[in-house]
Structure formats: structure tokens, C-alpha cells
PDB file of C-alpha atoms in Angstrom:
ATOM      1  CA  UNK A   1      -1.128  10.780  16.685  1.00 59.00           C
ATOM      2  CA  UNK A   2      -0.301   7.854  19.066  1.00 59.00           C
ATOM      3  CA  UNK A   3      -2.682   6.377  18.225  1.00 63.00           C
ATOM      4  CA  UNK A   4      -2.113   5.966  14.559  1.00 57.00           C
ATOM      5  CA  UNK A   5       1.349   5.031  15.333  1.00 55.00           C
ATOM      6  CA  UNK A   6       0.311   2.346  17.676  1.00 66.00           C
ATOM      7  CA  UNK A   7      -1.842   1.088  14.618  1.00 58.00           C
ATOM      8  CA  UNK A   8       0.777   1.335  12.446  1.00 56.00           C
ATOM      9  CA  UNK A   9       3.048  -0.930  15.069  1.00 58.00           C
ATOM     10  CA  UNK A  10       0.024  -3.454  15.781  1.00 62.00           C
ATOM     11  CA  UNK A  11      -0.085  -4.553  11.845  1.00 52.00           C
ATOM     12  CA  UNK A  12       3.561  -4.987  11.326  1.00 50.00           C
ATOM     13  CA  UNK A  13       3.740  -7.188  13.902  1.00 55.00           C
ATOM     14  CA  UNK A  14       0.842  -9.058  13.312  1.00 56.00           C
ATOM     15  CA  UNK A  15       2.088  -9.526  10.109  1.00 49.00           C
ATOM     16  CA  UNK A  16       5.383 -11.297  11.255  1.00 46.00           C
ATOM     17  CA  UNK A  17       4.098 -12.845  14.623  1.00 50.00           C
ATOM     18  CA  UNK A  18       3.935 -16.387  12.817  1.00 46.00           C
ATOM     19  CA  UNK A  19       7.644 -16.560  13.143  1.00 43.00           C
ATOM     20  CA  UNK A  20       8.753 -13.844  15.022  1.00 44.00           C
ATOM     21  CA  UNK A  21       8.112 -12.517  18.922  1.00 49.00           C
ATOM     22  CA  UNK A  22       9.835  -9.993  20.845  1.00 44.00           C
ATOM     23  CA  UNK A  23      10.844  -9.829  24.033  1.00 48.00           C
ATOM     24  CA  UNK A  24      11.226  -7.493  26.953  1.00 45.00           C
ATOM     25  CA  UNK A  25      13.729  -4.885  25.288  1.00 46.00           C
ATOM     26  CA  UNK A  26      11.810  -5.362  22.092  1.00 43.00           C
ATOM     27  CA  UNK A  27      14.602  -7.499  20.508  1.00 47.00           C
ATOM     28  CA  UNK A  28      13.470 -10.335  17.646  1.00 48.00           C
ATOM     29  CA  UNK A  29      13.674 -13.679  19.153  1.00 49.00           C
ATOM     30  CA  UNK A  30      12.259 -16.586  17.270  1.00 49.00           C
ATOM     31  CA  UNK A  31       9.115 -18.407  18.378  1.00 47.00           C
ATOM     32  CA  UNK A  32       8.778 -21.683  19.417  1.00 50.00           C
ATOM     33  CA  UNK A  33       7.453 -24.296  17.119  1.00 46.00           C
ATOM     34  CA  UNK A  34       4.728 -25.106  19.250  1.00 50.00           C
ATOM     35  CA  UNK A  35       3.903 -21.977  20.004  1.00 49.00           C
ATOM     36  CA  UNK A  36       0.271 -21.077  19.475  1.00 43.00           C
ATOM     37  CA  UNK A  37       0.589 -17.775  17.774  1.00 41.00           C
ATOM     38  CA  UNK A  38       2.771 -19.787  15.149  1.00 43.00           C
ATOM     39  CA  UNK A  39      -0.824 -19.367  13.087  1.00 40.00           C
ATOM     40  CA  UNK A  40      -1.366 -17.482   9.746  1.00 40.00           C
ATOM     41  CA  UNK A  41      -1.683 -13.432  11.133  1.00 40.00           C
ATOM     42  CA  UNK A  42      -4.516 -11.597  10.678  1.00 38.00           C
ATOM     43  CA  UNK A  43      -5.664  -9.945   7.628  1.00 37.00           C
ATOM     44  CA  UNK A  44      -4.481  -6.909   6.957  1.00 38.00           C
ATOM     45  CA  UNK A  45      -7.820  -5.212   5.202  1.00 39.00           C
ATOM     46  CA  UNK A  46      -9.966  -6.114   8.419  1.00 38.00           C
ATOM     47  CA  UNK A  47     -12.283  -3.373   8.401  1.00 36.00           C
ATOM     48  CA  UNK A  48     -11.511  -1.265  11.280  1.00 37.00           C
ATOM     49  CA  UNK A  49     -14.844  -0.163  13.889  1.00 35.00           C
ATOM     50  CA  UNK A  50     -15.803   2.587  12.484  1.00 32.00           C
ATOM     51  CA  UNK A  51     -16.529   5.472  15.427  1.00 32.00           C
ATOM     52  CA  UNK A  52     -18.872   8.403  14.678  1.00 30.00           C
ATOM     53  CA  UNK A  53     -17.439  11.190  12.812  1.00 30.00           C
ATOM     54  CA  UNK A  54     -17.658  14.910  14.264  1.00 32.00           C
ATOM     55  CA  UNK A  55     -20.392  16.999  12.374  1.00 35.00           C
ATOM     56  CA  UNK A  56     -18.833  19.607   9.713  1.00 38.00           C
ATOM     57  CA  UNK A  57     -20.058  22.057   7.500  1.00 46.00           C
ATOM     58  CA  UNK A  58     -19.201  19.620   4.312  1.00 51.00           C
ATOM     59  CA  UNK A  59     -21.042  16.758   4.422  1.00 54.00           C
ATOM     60  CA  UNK A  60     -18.796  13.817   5.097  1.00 56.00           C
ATOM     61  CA  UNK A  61     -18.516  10.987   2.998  1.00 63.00           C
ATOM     62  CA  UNK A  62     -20.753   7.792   3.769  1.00 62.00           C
ATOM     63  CA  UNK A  63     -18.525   4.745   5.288  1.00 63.00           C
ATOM     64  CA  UNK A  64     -19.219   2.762   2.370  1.00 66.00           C
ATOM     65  CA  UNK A  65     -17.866   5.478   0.328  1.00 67.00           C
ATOM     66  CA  UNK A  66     -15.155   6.141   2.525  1.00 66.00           C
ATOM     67  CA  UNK A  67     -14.396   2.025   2.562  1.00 67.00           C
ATOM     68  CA  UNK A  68     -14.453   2.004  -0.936  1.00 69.00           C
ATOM     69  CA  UNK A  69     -12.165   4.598  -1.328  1.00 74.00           C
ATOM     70  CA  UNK A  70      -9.365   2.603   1.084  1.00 84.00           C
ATOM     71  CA  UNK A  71     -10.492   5.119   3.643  1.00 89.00           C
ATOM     72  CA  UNK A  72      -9.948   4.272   7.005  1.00 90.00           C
ATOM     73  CA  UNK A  73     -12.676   5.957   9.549  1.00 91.00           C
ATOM     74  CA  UNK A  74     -10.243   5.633  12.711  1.00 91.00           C
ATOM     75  CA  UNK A  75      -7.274   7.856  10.429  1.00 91.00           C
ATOM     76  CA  UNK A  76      -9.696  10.287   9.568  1.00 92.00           C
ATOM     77  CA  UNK A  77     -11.524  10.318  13.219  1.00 92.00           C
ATOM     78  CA  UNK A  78      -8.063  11.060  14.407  1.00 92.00           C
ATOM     79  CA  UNK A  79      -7.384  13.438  11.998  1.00 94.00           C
ATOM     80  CA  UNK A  80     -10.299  15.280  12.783  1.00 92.00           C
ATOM     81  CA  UNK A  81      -8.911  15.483  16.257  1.00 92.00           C
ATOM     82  CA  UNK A  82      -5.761  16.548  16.060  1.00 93.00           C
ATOM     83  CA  UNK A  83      -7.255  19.857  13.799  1.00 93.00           C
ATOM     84  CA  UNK A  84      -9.653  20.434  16.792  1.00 91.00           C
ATOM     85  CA  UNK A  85      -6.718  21.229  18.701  1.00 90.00           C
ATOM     86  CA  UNK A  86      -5.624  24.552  17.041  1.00 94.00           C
ATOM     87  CA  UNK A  87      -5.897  27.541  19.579  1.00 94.00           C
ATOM     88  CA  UNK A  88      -7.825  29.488  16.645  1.00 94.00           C
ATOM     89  CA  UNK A  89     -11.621  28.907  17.775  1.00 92.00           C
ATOM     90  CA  UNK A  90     -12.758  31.626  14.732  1.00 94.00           C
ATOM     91  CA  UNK A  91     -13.353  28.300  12.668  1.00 94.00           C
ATOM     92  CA  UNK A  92     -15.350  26.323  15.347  1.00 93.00           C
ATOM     93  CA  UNK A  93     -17.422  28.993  16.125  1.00 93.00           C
ATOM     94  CA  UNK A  94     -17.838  29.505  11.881  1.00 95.00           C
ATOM     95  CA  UNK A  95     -19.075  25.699  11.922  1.00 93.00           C
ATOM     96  CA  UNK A  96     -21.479  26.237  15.271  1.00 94.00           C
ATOM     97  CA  UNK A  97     -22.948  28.642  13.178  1.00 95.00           C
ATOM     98  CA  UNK A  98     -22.921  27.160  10.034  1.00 95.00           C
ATOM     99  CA  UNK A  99     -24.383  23.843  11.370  1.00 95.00           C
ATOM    100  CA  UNK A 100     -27.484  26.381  12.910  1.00 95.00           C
ATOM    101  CA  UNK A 101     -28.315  27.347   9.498  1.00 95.00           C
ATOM    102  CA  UNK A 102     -28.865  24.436   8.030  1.00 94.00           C
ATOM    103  CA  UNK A 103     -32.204  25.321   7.277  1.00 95.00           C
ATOM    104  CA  UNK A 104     -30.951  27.521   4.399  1.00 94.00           C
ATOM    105  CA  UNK A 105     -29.944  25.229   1.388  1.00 95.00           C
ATOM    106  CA  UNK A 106     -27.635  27.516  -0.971  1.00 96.00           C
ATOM    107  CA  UNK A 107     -24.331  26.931   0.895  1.00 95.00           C
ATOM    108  CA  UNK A 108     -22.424  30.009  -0.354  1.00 95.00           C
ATOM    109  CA  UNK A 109     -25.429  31.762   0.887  1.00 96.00           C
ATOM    110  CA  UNK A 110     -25.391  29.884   4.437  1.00 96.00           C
ATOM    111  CA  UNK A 111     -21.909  30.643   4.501  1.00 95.00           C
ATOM    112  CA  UNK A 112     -22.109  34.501   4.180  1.00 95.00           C
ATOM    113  CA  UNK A 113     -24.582  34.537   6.855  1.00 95.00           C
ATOM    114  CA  UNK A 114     -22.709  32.418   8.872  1.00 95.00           C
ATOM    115  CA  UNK A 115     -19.577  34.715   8.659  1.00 95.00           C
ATOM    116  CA  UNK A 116     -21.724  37.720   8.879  1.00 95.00           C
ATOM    117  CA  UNK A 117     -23.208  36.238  12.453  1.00 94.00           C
ATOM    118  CA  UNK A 118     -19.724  35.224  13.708  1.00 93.00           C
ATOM    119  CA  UNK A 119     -18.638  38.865  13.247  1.00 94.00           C
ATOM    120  CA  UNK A 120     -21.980  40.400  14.638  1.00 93.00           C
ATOM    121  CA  UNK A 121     -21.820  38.024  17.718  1.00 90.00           C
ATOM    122  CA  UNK A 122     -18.173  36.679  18.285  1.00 89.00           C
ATOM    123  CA  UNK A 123     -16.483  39.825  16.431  1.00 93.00           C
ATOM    124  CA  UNK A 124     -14.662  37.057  13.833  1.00 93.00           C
ATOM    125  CA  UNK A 125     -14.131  38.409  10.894  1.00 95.00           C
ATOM    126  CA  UNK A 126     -13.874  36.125   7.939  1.00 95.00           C
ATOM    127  CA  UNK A 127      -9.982  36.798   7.861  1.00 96.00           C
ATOM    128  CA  UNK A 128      -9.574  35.205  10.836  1.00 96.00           C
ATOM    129  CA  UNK A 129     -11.422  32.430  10.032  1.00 96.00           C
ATOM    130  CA  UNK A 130      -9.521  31.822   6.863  1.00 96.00           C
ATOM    131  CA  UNK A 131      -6.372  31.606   9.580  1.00 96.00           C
ATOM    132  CA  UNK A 132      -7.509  29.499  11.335  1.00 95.00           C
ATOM    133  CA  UNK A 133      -8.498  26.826   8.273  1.00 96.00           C
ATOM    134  CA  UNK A 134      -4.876  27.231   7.981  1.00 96.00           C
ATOM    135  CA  UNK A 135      -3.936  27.046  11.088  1.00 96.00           C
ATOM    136  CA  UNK A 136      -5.366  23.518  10.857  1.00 95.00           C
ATOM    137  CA  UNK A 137      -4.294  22.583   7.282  1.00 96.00           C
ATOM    138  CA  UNK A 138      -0.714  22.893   9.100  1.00 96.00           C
ATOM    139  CA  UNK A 139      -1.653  20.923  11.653  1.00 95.00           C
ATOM    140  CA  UNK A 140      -2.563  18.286   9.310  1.00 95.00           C
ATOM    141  CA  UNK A 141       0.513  18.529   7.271  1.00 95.00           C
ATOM    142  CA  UNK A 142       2.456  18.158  10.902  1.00 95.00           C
ATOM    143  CA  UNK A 143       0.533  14.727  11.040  1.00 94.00           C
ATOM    144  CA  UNK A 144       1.584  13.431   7.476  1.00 94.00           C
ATOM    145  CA  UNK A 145       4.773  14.234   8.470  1.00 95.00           C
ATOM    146  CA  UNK A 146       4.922  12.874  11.677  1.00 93.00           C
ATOM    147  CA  UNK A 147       2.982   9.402  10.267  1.00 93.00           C
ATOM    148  CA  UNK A 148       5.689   9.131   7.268  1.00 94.00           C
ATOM    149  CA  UNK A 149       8.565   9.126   9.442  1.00 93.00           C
ATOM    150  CA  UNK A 150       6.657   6.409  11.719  1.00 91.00           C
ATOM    151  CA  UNK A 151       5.893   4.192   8.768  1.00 90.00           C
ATOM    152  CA  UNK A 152       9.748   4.784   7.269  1.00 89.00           C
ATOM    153  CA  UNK A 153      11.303   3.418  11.371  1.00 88.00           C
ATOM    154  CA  UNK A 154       8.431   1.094  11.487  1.00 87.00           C
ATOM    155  CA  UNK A 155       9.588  -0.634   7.886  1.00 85.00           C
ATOM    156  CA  UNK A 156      13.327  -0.819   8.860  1.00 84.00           C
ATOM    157  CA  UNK A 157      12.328  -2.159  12.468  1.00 84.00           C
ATOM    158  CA  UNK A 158       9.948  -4.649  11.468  1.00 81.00           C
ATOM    159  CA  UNK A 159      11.564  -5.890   7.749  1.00 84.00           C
ATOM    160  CA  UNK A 160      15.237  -4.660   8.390  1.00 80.00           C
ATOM    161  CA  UNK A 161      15.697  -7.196  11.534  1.00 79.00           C
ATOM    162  CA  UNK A 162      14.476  -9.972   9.261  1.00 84.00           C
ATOM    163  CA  UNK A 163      15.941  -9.212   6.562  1.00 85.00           C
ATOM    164  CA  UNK A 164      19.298  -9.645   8.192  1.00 85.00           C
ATOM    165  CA  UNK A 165      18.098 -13.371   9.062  1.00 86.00           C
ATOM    166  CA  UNK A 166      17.247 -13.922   5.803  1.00 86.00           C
ATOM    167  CA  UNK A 167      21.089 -13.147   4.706  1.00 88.00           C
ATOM    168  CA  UNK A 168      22.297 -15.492   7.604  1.00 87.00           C
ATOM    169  CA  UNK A 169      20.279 -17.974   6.612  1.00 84.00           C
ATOM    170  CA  UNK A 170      21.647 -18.115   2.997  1.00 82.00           C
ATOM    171  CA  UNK A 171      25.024 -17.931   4.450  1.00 83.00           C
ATOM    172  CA  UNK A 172      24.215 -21.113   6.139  1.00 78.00           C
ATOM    173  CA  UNK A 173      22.818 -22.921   3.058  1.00 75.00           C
ATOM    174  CA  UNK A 174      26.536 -22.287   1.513  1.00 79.00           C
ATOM    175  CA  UNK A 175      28.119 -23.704   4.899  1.00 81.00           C
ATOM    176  CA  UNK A 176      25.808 -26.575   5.853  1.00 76.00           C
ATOM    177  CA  UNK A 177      24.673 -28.439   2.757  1.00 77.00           C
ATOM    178  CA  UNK A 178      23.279 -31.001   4.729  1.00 79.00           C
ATOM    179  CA  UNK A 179      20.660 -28.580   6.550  1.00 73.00           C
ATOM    180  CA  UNK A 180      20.018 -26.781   2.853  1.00 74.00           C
ATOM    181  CA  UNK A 181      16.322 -27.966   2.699  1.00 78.00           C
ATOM    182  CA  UNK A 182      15.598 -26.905   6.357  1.00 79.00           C
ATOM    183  CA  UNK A 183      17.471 -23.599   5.329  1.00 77.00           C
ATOM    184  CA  UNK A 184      15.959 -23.346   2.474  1.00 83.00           C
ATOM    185  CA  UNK A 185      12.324 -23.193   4.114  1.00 86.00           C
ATOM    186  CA  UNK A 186      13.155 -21.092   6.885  1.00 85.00           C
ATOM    187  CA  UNK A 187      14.354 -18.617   4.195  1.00 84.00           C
ATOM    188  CA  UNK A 188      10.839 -19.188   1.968  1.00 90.00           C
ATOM    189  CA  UNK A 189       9.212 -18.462   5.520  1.00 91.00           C
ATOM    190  CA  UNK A 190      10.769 -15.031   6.158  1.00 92.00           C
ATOM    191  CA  UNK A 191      10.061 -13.907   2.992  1.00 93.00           C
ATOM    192  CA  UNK A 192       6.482 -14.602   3.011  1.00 93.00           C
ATOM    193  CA  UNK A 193       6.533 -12.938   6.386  1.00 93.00           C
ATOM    194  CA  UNK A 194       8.327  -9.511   4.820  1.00 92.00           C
ATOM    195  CA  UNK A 195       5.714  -9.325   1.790  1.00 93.00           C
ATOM    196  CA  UNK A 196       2.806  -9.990   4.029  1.00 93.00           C
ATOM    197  CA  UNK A 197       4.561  -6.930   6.694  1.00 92.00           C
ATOM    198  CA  UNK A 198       5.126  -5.242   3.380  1.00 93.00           C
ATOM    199  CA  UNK A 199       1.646  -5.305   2.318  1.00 93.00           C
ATOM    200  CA  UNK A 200      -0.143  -4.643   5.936  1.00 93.00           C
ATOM    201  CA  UNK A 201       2.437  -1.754   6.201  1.00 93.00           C
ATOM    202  CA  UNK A 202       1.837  -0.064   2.286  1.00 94.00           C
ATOM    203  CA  UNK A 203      -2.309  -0.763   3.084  1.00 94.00           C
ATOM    204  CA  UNK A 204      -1.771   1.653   6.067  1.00 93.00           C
ATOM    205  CA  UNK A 205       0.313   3.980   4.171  1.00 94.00           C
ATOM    206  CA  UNK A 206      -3.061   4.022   1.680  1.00 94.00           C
ATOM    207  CA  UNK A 207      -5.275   4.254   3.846  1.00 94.00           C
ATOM    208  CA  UNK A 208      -3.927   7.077   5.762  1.00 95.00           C
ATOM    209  CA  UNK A 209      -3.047   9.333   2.275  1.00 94.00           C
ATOM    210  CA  UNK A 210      -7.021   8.885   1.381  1.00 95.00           C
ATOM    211  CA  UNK A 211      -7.771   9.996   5.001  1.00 96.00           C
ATOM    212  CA  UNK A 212      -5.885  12.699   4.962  1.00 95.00           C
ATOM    213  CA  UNK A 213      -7.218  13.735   1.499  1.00 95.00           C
ATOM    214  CA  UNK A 214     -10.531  13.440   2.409  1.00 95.00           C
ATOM    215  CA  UNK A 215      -9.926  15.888   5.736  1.00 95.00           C
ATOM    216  CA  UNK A 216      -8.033  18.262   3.620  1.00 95.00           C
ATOM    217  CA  UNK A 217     -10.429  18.514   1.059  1.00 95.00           C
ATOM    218  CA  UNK A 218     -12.916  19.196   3.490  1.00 94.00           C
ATOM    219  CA  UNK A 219     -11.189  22.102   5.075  1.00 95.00           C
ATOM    220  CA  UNK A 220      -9.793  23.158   1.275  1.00 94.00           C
ATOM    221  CA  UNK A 221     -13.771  23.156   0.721  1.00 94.00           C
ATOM    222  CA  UNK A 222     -14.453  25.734   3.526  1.00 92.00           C
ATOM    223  CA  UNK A 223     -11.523  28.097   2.269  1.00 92.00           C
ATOM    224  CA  UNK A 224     -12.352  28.157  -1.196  1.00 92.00           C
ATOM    225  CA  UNK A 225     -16.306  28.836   0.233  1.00 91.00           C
ATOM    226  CA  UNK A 226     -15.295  31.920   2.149  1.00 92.00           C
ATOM    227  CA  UNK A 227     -12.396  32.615  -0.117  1.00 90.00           C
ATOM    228  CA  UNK A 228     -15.245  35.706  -1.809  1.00 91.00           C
ATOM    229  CA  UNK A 229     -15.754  36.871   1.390  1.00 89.00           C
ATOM    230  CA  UNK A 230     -12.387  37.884   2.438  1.00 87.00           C
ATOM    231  CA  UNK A 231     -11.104  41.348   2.838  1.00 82.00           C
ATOM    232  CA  UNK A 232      -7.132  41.147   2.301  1.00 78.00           C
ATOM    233  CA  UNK A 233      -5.385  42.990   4.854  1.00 71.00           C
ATOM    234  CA  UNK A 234      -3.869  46.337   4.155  1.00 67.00           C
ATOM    235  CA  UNK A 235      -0.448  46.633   3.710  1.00 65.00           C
TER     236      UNK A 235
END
């Protein structure tokens, strides 16, 4: 999840680097005029490298399908990830299975055989690896929820600092008339800055909510495909 975090960081600030830097403690200081990275940032729908995706019993999407979709491969590659590391294995050793059948086309018929051989060899019942689809499913909730709250502290760290600049300045156009152009840009300048962080930080937002609905689906695929083959426990 640091990772996405870290992503989530990298944009805002690239957004507002043309007129803002921080220092040591983090702290907004203003940039020098002649500073170099006074330049127009970088934009914010640069398609990301797109790294391999694991193999899964649903097919996954193509990366034009997934780019078209305001997908991002990293979110979802992470995604992936952070499912793998439930403790319940009775879903990876489903999928080792699965993926050795592939020979078979019918997939509800691939996927009875594959539960059948995971409870002939492995002794996983289907039960089990209904838990642990869930068990991931809630790990994947834990990561919306964890990647909300970063993108809520990231917006008031990275919009609420200038937006208190932007209420100086004004004060300042009231106080010094004489300085009201120079004011008056510097004020046009942070509030291109805050749409453009804006933007960058909403495009994120997207991209993440159609990864994670594109992981989710995949796993909601896999329960509703063993979902017949499920003996509810006794009570």
C-alpha cells in the first residue's frame, strides 16, 4: 500500500512544484524565481509502465482495455498483491489448479474439477475456498480504506497549505494597493496550481476505484463460479 500512497504524494506535488518546494521538515516554502523546476509540472494522465499482471483464473482485461477504462495497471498490480497476502492458501492452490486445466473450455466445468482436485489432493473443500475469496475481498476493502484516508490528508496537505496563501494574498491586495497587480497574479498562480493538484489528485482517486473494481470483480467472478458448489455448514 506504500506504494500507492507514495504515488498518490508524487502527483500532488508535481502538480504544485511550479510554485511551491518543501523543505527538510516538509514545510511549504516558496521557490525561487529562477529556479529551474519553476516549469509547467508534468501531466497528470502520463500513462504509468505497465508491469505484468499475475495469471488468474478470469482472464484479465487487455491494457488497452484497462487504459481505456481509467485503469491504472500499477493500482491493480498492487492490488493483486496485497490479496496474495491472506494466510488462506485454499484459493491459490484453487487457481494452481484451475490454471492446469486450462485445457478444458466450459469454465463452470473446469471449476468443479478444479475444486474436486483441491479436495482429493490438498483436502480443500470448496467452503474453504469460498473463505478465503473473502478473506481477500476484506483485504481489498482494508486497501480502499486505507487509500481514501491517504487521498483525504494528501488533499488538505497539498491544497489546504495553499489555500491559506491564497487568503493572505487577498488580504494583501486590500492593504497594499500599490502591489495589487503583483498580488493579483500570485493569487491567479495558486489557483491554477490547486485545480491542476485538484485534477492530478481526483485522476488518482479514478483510477484507483476502476482498479479496485476490476480486482473485485474478478474475485466476485470466482465466488459466484463456485457459489453451486458449496455445501453450507451445519448449524
Amino acid at each position: 500500500m506504500k506504494d500507492l500512497f507514495d504515488k498518490l504524494k508524487d502527483v500532488g506535488r508535481d502538480a504544485l512544484g511550479t510554485f511551491v518546494e518543501l523543505d527538510e521538515d516538509g514545510n511549504e516554502v516558496e521557490a525561487p524565481a529562477d529556479d529551474p523546476r519553476r516549469a509547467p509540472p508534468r501531466p497528470s494522465g502520463a500513462a504509468p509502465s505497465a508491469p505484468a499482471m499475475a495469471a488468474a483464473p478470469v482472464a484479465a482485461p487487455s491494457a488497452a482495455a484497462m487504459e481505456a477504462a481509467g485503469v491504472d495497471p500499477e493500482f491493480v498490480q498492487q492490488l493483486h498483491a496485497s490479496v496474495q497476502a491472506s494466510k488462506k492458501t485454499a484459493y491459490t492452490q484453487f487457481q494452481a489448479l484451475y490454471s492446469a486445466l486450462s485445457a478444458i473450455a466450459d469454465p463452470n466445468q473446469r471449476a468443479q474439477l478444479a475444486l474436486s482436485a483441491a479436495q482429493a489432493s490438498h483436502g480443500v473443500t470448496p467452503q474453504q475456498v469460498a473463505e478465503a475469496i473473502e478473506d481477500r475481498l476484506g483485504i481489498l476493502a482494508g486497501e480502499r480504506k486505507a487509500f481514501d484516508k491517504a487521498v483525504q490528508d494528501e488533499t488538505d496537505h497539498t491544497i489546504g497549505a495553499t489555500q491559506k496563501r491564497i487568503d493572505a494574498a487577498k488580504a494583501e491586495i486590500i492593504k497594499k494597493a500599490e502591489e495589487i497587480r503583483q498580488l493579483e497574479a500570485t493569487r491567479a498562480e495558486l489557483e491554477k496550481s490547486i485545480a491542476e493538484a485538484r485534477t492530478a489528485i481526483d485522476t488518482n482517486a479514478a483510477r484507483f476505484a476502476a482498479s479496485y473494481a476490476v480486482v473485485e470483480a474478478e474475485l466476485a467472478s470466482e465466488r459466484a463460479r463456485i457459489a453451486p458448489f458449496i455445501t453450507p455448514n451445519p448449524r
